[in-house]
Amino acid sequence: MRHTLPIAPQFYVTAPQPCPYLEGRMERKLFTALQGDGVEQLNNSLSQQGFRRSQNVLYRPSCSECSACLSARINVAEFTPSRSQKRTSKRNAHLVRRATSPWATEDQYQLFRDYLDSRHADGGMADMDVFEYAAMIEETPVRSRVVEYTNPEDNALTAVSLTDVLEDGLSMVYSFYNPNLPQNSLGTYMILDHIDIARDAGLPYVYLGYWVKGSPKMGYKVKFSGLEVYQGGKWTAMSEVQDTADIPATDTISEQVANIQLPQQPVHRGR
């Protein structure tokens, strides 16, 4: 009988390009493809090490100029809503949640366009057409859901989150909402609702993407208690995070790749 060994994923680095969060800086990403057997295990393992998914790719910042981008997640057991967050939940209690398979619709795309045109008209996704949007939603090799929030009074689609279901939590891959309802704080509400979903499912974490010190776009994340960030090869409570935003990365790309924990390998705890 012939036995074959699993092929380890190959990692690559993007060319430097202007950082979308901090003016005057350049960003670079370390990434690998999600393909072949074991994609669920790979997605789980790398998500726990600060990687994020975009369609069939997992990526993590690997900038040579700074270390400001830190993957963030909420420890559900440590989360307690603030008074403001309680008001946000109450204000949106009328919305109806519906979780479906990752399938793009015209209503989603229209809401997506309204959101981008209002909030991120100069962002990297501003020119996405309906086909590119469909690819973002539907091209997923892992367990994903589209979570829709609808106003029952007029059946209007109000907010949407593309969410991956990991072995230890929910990963909010991308979220958007009606930009004409700022008083509803819909972005905050979706996070609060995902915390409830995770708690009901017995999942310990809600992954939020990246927190970037000095970026107003990311400031809302620190308002959630129980926030943890991935720094120095481990998850650390926000209250204990060291300020390394202006410190260039010291590990070479080969060292970064060598320190990545792949499925079924011993856990690396950093130096």
CSV table of C-alpha atoms in Angstrom, one decimal:
chain,number,residue,atom,x,y,z
A,1,MET,CA,0.0,0.0,0.0
A,2,ARG,CA,1.3,3.4,-0.9
A,3,HIS,CA,1.3,6.1,1.7
A,4,THR,CA,1.5,9.8,0.9
A,5,LEU,CA,2.4,12.6,3.3
A,6,PRO,CA,0.2,15.7,3.4
A,7,ILE,CA,1.6,18.7,1.5
A,8,ALA,CA,2.3,21.6,3.8
A,9,PRO,CA,0.7,24.9,2.7
A,10,GLN,CA,3.0,27.3,0.9
A,11,PHE,CA,3.2,30.9,2.2
A,12,TYR,CA,3.8,34.0,0.1
A,13,VAL,CA,4.3,37.7,0.8
A,14,THR,CA,2.5,40.5,-1.1
A,15,ALA,CA,4.4,43.5,-2.5
A,16,PRO,CA,4.3,46.6,-0.3
A,17,GLN,CA,1.4,49.0,-1.0
A,18,PRO,CA,-0.1,52.0,0.8
A,19,CYS,CA,-1.6,51.1,4.2
A,20,PRO,CA,-5.4,51.7,4.2
A,21,TYR,CA,-5.4,52.5,7.9
A,22,LEU,CA,-2.3,54.6,8.7
A,23,GLU,CA,-1.4,57.4,6.4
A,24,GLY,CA,2.1,57.4,5.1
A,25,ARG,CA,2.8,53.8,5.9
A,26,MET,CA,3.1,50.7,3.7
A,27,GLU,CA,1.5,47.4,4.3
A,28,ARG,CA,2.6,43.9,3.4
A,29,LYS,CA,0.7,40.6,3.9
A,30,LEU,CA,1.8,37.0,4.5
A,31,PHE,CA,-0.7,34.7,2.9
A,32,THR,CA,-1.5,31.1,1.8
A,33,ALA,CA,-4.2,29.4,-0.2
A,34,LEU,CA,-7.1,27.5,1.3
A,35,GLN,CA,-7.3,24.5,-0.9
A,36,GLY,CA,-7.1,20.7,-1.0
A,37,ASP,CA,-7.8,18.4,2.0
A,38,GLY,CA,-7.9,19.8,5.5
A,39,VAL,CA,-9.1,23.3,4.7
A,40,GLU,CA,-11.3,23.5,7.8
A,41,GLN,CA,-8.4,22.4,10.1
A,42,LEU,CA,-6.1,24.9,8.4
A,43,ASN,CA,-8.6,27.7,8.7
A,44,ASN,CA,-9.2,26.9,12.4
A,45,SER,CA,-5.5,26.7,13.2
A,46,LEU,CA,-4.4,29.9,11.3
A,47,SER,CA,-7.4,31.9,12.6
A,48,GLN,CA,-6.2,31.1,16.1
A,49,GLN,CA,-2.8,32.6,15.1
A,50,GLY,CA,-4.1,35.9,13.8
A,51,PHE,CA,-4.9,35.1,10.2
A,52,ARG,CA,-8.0,36.2,8.4
A,53,ARG,CA,-9.9,34.6,5.5
A,54,SER,CA,-10.7,36.4,2.2
A,55,GLN,CA,-12.4,33.9,-0.2
A,56,ASN,CA,-9.8,31.2,-0.7
A,57,VAL,CA,-6.9,32.9,0.9
A,58,LEU,CA,-5.8,33.2,4.5
A,59,TYR,CA,-3.6,36.3,5.3
A,60,ARG,CA,-1.9,38.1,8.2
A,61,PRO,CA,-0.1,41.5,8.3
A,62,SER,CA,3.6,41.2,7.9
A,63,CYS,CA,4.7,44.8,7.6
A,64,SER,CA,8.3,45.8,7.8
A,65,GLU,CA,7.7,49.3,9.0
A,66,CYS,CA,5.4,48.8,12.0
A,67,SER,CA,3.4,46.2,14.0
A,68,ALA,CA,0.2,48.2,14.5
A,69,CYS,CA,-2.2,45.7,13.0
A,70,LEU,CA,-3.3,43.1,15.6
A,71,SER,CA,-5.9,40.4,15.2
A,72,ALA,CA,-8.7,40.9,17.7
A,73,ARG,CA,-11.3,38.7,19.2
A,74,ILE,CA,-13.8,38.9,22.0
A,75,ASN,CA,-13.6,36.4,24.9
A,76,VAL,CA,-17.4,35.7,25.3
A,77,ALA,CA,-17.0,34.6,28.9
A,78,GLU,CA,-15.3,37.9,29.8
A,79,PHE,CA,-17.7,40.1,27.9
A,80,THR,CA,-20.2,42.4,29.8
A,81,PRO,CA,-22.2,44.9,27.8
A,82,SER,CA,-21.8,48.5,28.6
A,83,ARG,CA,-24.9,50.8,29.2
A,84,SER,CA,-24.5,52.1,25.7
A,85,GLN,CA,-24.3,48.6,24.2
A,86,LYS,CA,-27.4,47.6,26.1
A,87,ARG,CA,-29.3,50.5,24.6
A,88,THR,CA,-28.0,49.5,21.2
A,89,SER,CA,-29.4,45.9,21.6
A,90,LYS,CA,-32.7,47.3,22.8
A,91,ARG,CA,-32.9,49.8,19.9
A,92,ASN,CA,-32.5,47.0,17.4
A,93,ALA,CA,-34.5,44.2,19.2
A,94,HIS,CA,-37.2,44.4,16.4
A,95,LEU,CA,-34.8,43.1,13.7
A,96,VAL,CA,-35.2,39.6,12.6
A,97,ARG,CA,-32.0,37.5,12.2
A,98,ARG,CA,-31.8,34.9,9.5
A,99,ALA,CA,-28.7,32.7,8.9
A,100,THR,CA,-28.4,31.1,5.4
A,101,SER,CA,-25.8,29.4,3.3
A,102,PRO,CA,-23.3,31.7,1.6
A,103,TRP,CA,-25.4,32.9,-1.3
A,104,ALA,CA,-25.3,36.4,-2.8
A,105,THR,CA,-28.6,38.2,-3.6
A,106,GLU,CA,-29.5,41.5,-5.3
A,107,ASP,CA,-30.8,43.0,-2.1
A,108,GLN,CA,-27.5,42.2,-0.4
A,109,TYR,CA,-25.5,43.8,-3.2
A,110,GLN,CA,-27.6,47.0,-3.2
A,111,LEU,CA,-27.2,47.3,0.6
A,112,PHE,CA,-23.5,46.6,0.1
A,113,ARG,CA,-23.2,49.4,-2.5
A,114,ASP,CA,-25.1,51.9,-0.3
A,115,TYR,CA,-22.8,51.1,2.6
A,116,LEU,CA,-19.6,51.4,0.5
A,117,ASP,CA,-20.7,54.6,-1.2
A,118,SER,CA,-21.5,56.2,2.1
A,119,ARG,CA,-18.8,54.9,4.4
A,120,HIS,CA,-15.9,53.7,2.2
A,121,ALA,CA,-16.1,55.5,-1.2
A,122,ASP,CA,-12.3,55.7,-1.4
A,123,GLY,CA,-11.6,52.2,-0.1
A,124,GLY,CA,-10.1,49.2,-1.8
A,125,MET,CA,-13.5,47.6,-2.3
A,126,ALA,CA,-15.3,50.7,-3.7
A,127,ASP,CA,-15.2,49.5,-7.3
A,128,MET,CA,-16.5,46.0,-6.6
A,129,ASP,CA,-19.2,45.0,-9.1
A,130,VAL,CA,-22.0,42.4,-8.5
A,131,PHE,CA,-19.9,39.5,-9.8
A,132,GLU,CA,-17.0,40.4,-7.5
A,133,TYR,CA,-19.4,40.7,-4.6
A,134,ALA,CA,-20.9,37.3,-5.4
A,135,ALA,CA,-17.4,35.8,-5.3
A,136,MET,CA,-16.6,37.4,-1.9
A,137,ILE,CA,-19.8,35.8,-0.5
A,138,GLU,CA,-19.9,32.4,-2.3
A,139,GLU,CA,-16.2,31.4,-2.8
A,140,THR,CA,-15.6,29.8,0.5
A,141,PRO,CA,-14.2,26.3,1.0
A,142,VAL,CA,-15.1,26.4,4.8
A,143,ARG,CA,-18.2,26.4,6.9
A,144,SER,CA,-19.6,29.9,6.3
A,145,ARG,CA,-23.0,31.6,6.8
A,146,VAL,CA,-24.6,34.8,5.6
A,147,VAL,CA,-26.4,36.4,8.6
A,148,GLU,CA,-29.1,38.8,7.5
A,149,TYR,CA,-31.0,41.3,9.7
A,150,THR,CA,-34.4,42.4,8.4
A,151,ASN,CA,-36.9,45.0,9.6
A,152,PRO,CA,-40.2,43.1,9.8
A,153,GLU,CA,-42.3,46.2,9.3
A,154,ASP,CA,-41.3,46.6,5.7
A,155,ASN,CA,-39.2,43.5,5.2
A,156,ALA,CA,-36.2,45.7,4.4
A,157,LEU,CA,-32.7,44.2,4.6
A,158,THR,CA,-31.0,46.3,7.2
A,159,ALA,CA,-27.6,44.6,7.9
A,160,VAL,CA,-25.6,41.6,6.7
A,161,SER,CA,-22.5,39.7,8.0
A,162,LEU,CA,-20.5,37.0,6.2
A,163,THR,CA,-19.5,34.8,9.1
A,164,ASP,CA,-17.3,31.7,9.3
A,165,VAL,CA,-18.0,29.1,11.9
A,166,LEU,CA,-14.8,28.0,13.5
A,167,GLU,CA,-14.2,25.2,16.0
A,168,ASP,CA,-13.7,27.8,18.8
A,169,GLY,CA,-15.9,30.7,17.7
A,170,LEU,CA,-17.4,32.9,15.0
A,171,SER,CA,-15.3,34.9,12.6
A,172,MET,CA,-17.0,38.0,11.2
A,173,VAL,CA,-15.4,38.0,7.8
A,174,TYR,CA,-17.2,41.1,6.5
A,175,SER,CA,-20.2,43.1,7.7
A,176,PHE,CA,-22.2,46.0,6.2
A,177,TYR,CA,-25.4,47.7,7.0
A,178,ASN,CA,-27.9,50.5,6.1
A,179,PRO,CA,-25.8,53.7,6.4
A,180,ASN,CA,-28.9,55.9,6.8
A,181,LEU,CA,-29.5,54.6,10.3
A,182,PRO,CA,-26.5,55.9,12.3
A,183,GLN,CA,-28.6,56.2,15.5
A,184,ASN,CA,-29.0,52.4,15.4
A,185,SER,CA,-25.3,51.6,15.7
A,186,LEU,CA,-25.9,48.6,13.5
A,187,GLY,CA,-22.2,47.6,13.3
A,188,THR,CA,-22.1,47.4,17.1
A,189,TYR,CA,-25.4,45.6,17.2
A,190,MET,CA,-24.2,42.8,14.8
A,191,ILE,CA,-21.2,42.2,17.0
A,192,LEU,CA,-23.4,42.0,20.1
A,193,ASP,CA,-25.7,39.6,18.4
A,194,HIS,CA,-22.8,37.4,17.3
A,195,ILE,CA,-21.7,37.3,20.9
A,196,ASP,CA,-25.1,36.0,21.8
A,197,ILE,CA,-25.0,33.4,19.0
A,198,ALA,CA,-21.6,32.2,20.1
A,199,ARG,CA,-22.7,32.0,23.7
A,200,ASP,CA,-25.8,30.0,22.8
A,201,ALA,CA,-23.6,27.7,20.7
A,202,GLY,CA,-21.0,27.2,23.4
A,203,LEU,CA,-18.3,28.9,21.3
A,204,PRO,CA,-15.8,30.9,23.4
A,205,TYR,CA,-14.8,33.6,20.9
A,206,VAL,CA,-16.0,36.1,18.3
A,207,TYR,CA,-13.2,37.1,15.9
A,208,LEU,CA,-13.4,40.7,14.7
A,209,GLY,CA,-10.6,41.1,12.2
A,210,TYR,CA,-7.8,43.6,13.0
A,211,TRP,CA,-7.4,46.4,15.6
A,212,VAL,CA,-5.1,49.1,14.4
A,213,LYS,CA,-3.8,51.6,17.0
A,214,GLY,CA,-4.1,55.1,15.7
A,215,SER,CA,-6.8,54.2,13.1
A,216,PRO,CA,-10.2,55.9,13.8
A,217,LYS,CA,-11.9,53.1,11.7
A,218,MET,CA,-10.9,50.5,14.2
A,219,GLY,CA,-11.5,52.5,17.4
A,220,TYR,CA,-14.9,50.9,18.1
A,221,LYS,CA,-13.4,47.5,18.8
A,222,VAL,CA,-11.8,48.6,22.1
A,223,LYS,CA,-15.3,49.5,23.4
A,224,PHE,CA,-16.0,45.8,23.9
A,225,SER,CA,-15.0,44.2,27.2
A,226,GLY,CA,-13.3,40.9,27.0
A,227,LEU,CA,-11.2,42.0,23.9
A,228,GLU,CA,-8.0,40.1,23.2
A,229,VAL,CA,-5.4,40.7,20.5
A,230,TYR,CA,-2.8,38.4,19.0
A,231,GLN,CA,0.6,39.7,19.9
A,232,GLY,CA,4.0,38.0,20.2
A,233,GLY,CA,2.6,34.6,19.2
A,234,LYS,CA,-0.2,34.5,21.8
A,235,TRP,CA,-3.6,36.0,22.6
A,236,THR,CA,-3.4,38.8,25.2
A,237,ALA,CA,-6.1,40.7,27.1
A,238,MET,CA,-6.3,44.2,25.7
A,239,SER,CA,-5.4,45.6,29.1
A,240,GLU,CA,-2.1,43.9,29.0
A,241,VAL,CA,-1.1,44.7,25.4
A,242,GLN,CA,2.4,46.2,24.9
A,243,ASP,CA,2.6,49.3,22.7
A,244,THR,CA,4.7,48.0,19.7
A,245,ALA,CA,2.8,49.9,17.0
A,246,ASP,CA,5.9,51.9,15.9
A,247,ILE,CA,8.4,49.0,16.3
A,248,PRO,CA,9.3,47.4,13.0
A,249,ALA,CA,8.9,43.6,12.7
A,250,THR,CA,12.2,41.9,13.6
A,251,ASP,CA,11.5,38.3,12.4
A,252,THR,CA,12.3,37.5,8.8
A,253,ILE,CA,9.6,36.1,6.6
A,254,SER,CA,11.2,32.6,6.9
A,255,GLU,CA,11.2,32.9,10.7
A,256,GLN,CA,7.6,34.0,10.7
A,257,VAL,CA,6.6,31.0,8.5
A,258,ALA,CA,8.7,28.6,10.7
A,259,ASN,CA,6.8,29.8,13.8
A,260,ILE,CA,3.4,29.2,12.3
A,261,GLN,CA,1.6,26.3,14.0
A,262,LEU,CA,0.1,24.0,11.4
A,263,PRO,CA,-2.6,21.4,12.3
A,264,GLN,CA,-1.3,18.4,14.3
A,265,GLN,CA,2.0,20.1,15.0
A,266,PRO,CA,3.3,21.0,18.5
A,267,VAL,CA,2.1,24.4,19.7
A,268,HIS,CA,4.6,27.2,19.3
A,269,ARG,CA,4.5,29.6,22.2
A,270,GLY,CA,6.9,32.3,20.9
A,271,ARG,CA,10.4,33.1,22.1
